[in-house]
GROMACS .gro file of C-alpha atoms in nm:
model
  141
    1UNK     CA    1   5.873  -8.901 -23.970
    2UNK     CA    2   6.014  -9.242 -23.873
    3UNK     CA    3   5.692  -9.505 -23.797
    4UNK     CA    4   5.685  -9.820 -23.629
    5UNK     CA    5   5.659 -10.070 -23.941
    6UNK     CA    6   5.457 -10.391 -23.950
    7UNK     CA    7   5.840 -10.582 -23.897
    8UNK     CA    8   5.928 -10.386 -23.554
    9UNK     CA    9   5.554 -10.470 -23.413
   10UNK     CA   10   5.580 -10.829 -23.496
   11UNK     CA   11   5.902 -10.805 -23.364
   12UNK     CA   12   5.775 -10.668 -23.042
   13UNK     CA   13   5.503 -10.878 -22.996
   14UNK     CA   14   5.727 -11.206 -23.051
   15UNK     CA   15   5.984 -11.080 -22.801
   16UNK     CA   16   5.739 -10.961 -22.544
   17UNK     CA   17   5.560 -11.248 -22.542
   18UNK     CA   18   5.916 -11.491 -22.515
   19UNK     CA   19   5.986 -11.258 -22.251
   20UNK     CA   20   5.755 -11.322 -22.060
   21UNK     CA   21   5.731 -11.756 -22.131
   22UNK     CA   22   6.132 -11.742 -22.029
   23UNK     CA   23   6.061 -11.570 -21.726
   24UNK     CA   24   5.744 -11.768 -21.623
   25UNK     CA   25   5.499 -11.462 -21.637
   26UNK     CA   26   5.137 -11.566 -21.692
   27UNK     CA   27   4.979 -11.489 -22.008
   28UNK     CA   28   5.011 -11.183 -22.211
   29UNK     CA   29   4.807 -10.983 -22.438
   30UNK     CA   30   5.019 -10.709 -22.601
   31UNK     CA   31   4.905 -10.420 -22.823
   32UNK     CA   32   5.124 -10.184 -23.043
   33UNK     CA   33   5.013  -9.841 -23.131
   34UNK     CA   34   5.143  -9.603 -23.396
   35UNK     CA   35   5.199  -9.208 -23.293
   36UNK     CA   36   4.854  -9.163 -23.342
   37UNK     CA   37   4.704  -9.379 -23.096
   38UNK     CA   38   4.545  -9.649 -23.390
   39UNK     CA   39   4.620 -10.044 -23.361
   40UNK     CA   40   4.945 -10.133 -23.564
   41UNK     CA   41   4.913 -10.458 -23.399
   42UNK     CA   42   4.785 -10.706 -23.107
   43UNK     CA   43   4.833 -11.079 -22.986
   44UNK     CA   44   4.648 -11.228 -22.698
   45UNK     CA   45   4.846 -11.524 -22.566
   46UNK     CA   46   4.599 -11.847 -22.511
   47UNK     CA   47   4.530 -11.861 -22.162
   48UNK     CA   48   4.486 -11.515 -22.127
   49UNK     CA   49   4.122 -11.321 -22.058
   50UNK     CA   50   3.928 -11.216 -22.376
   51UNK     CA   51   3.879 -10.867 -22.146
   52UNK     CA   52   4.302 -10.795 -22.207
   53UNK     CA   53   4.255 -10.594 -22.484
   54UNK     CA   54   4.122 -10.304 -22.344
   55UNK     CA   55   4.356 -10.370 -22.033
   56UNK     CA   56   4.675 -10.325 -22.300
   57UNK     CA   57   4.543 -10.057 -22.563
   58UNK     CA   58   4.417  -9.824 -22.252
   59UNK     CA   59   4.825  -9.855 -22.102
   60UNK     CA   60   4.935  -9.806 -22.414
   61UNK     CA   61   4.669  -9.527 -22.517
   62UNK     CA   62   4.710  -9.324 -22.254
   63UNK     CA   63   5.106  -9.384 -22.302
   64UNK     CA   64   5.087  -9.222 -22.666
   65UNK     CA   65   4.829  -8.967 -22.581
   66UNK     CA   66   4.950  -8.799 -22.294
   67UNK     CA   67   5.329  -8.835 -22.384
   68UNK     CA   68   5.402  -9.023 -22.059
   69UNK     CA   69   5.443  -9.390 -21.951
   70UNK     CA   70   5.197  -9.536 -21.758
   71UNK     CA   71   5.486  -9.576 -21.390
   72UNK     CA   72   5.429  -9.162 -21.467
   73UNK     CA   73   5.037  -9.164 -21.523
   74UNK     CA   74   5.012  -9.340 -21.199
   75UNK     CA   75   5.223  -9.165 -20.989
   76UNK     CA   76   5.036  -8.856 -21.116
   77UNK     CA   77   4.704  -9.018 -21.056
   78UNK     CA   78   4.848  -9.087 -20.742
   79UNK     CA   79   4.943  -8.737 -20.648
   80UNK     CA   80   4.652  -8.536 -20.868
   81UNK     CA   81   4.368  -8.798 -20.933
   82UNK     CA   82   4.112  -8.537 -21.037
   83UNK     CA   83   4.399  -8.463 -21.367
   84UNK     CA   84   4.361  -8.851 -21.413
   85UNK     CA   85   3.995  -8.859 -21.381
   86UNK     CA   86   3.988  -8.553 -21.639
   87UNK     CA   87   4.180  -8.701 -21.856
   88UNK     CA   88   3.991  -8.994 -21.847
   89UNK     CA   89   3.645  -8.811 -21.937
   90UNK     CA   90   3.839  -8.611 -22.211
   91UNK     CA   91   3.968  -8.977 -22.360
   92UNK     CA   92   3.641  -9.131 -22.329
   93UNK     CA   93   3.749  -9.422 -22.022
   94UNK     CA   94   4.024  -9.520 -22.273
   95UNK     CA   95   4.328  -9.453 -22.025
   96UNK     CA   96   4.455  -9.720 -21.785
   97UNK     CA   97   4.718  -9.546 -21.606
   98UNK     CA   98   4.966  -9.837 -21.509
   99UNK     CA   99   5.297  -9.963 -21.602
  100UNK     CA  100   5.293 -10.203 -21.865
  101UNK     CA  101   5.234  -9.886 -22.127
  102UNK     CA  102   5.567  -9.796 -22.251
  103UNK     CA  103   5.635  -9.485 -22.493
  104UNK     CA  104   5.861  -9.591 -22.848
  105UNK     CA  105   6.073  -9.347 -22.882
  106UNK     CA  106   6.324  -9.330 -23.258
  107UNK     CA  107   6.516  -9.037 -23.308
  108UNK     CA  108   6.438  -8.875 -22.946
  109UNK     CA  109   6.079  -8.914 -23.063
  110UNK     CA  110   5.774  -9.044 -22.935
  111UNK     CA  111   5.649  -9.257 -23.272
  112UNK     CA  112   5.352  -9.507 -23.066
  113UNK     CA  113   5.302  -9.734 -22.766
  114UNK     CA  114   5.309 -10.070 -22.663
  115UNK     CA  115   5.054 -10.171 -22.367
  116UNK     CA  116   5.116 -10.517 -22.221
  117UNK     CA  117   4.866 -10.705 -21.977
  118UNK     CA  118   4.844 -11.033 -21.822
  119UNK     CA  119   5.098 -11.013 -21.541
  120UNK     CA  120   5.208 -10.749 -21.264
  121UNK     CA  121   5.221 -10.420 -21.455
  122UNK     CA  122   5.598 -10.396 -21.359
  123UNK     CA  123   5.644 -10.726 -21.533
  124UNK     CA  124   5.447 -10.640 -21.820
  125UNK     CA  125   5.629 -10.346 -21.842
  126UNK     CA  126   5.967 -10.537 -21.873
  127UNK     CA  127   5.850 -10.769 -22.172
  128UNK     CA  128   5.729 -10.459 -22.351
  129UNK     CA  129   6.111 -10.279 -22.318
  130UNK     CA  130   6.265 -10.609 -22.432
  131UNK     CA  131   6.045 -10.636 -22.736
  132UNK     CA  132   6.081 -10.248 -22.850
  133UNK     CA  133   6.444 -10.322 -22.814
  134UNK     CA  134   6.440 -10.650 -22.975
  135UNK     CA  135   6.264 -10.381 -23.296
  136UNK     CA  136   6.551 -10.150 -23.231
  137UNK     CA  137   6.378  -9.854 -23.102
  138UNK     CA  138   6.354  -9.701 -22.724
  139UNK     CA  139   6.120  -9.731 -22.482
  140UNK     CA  140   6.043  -9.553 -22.213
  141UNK     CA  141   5.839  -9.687 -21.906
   0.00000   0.00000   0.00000
């Protein structure tokens, strides 16, 4: 089973984080998960709140756990919040159900999660796909 490597998350962090300086965004933190939902690595930009971790490891938690990005936990928590708010007691609280947690994808499939906070979720969301595709893997958001 292909992994995300220590490289590729570097790699994502760097290029989500350039992302987001080259397009003005405000701070970032950014989180990578492996398929299994544990830390392969984080960065919190300075400038940004000491409170963004659990902002980016619940987008990108509830990414890898429920097999969907966080533009389709929200619109389900928009449609069917009490399947949100379950999943929420099942995961402990640990899902943030937002863009800005984007699915990697190698090989058609899902192998972690990168959850990105600091700026609009839709912008957070964009510095996560360029970084997984700065690694050379897919995302999906």
């Amino acid at each position: 089973m292909t992994e995300i490597t220590e490289e590729q998350a570097r790699t994502i962090i760097d290029t989500a984080l350039q992302t987001g300086a080259d397009k003005g965004f405000k701070p970032l933190s950014v989180v990578v998960l492996d398929a299994g939902g544990h830390v392969k690595a984080f960065l919190r930009q300075d400038g940004a709140a000491p409170g963004r971790f659990a902002v980016a490891h619940g987008k990108a938690y509830g990414a890898v756990m429920l097999g969907m990005p966080g533009s389709a936990q929200m619109a389900r928590a928009e449609s069917q919040a009490y399947f949100m708010s379950a999943v929420n007691g099942v995961f402990g609280g640990a899902v943030v159900p937002v863009p800005g947690g984007v699915l990697v994808e190698a090989d058609g499939r899902v192998i972690g999660a990168v959850g990105i906070t600091g700026d609009t979720s839709d912008n957070d969301a964009e510095a996560a796909l360029a970084g997984i595709a700065a690694a050379g893997l897919t995302g999906r958001a």
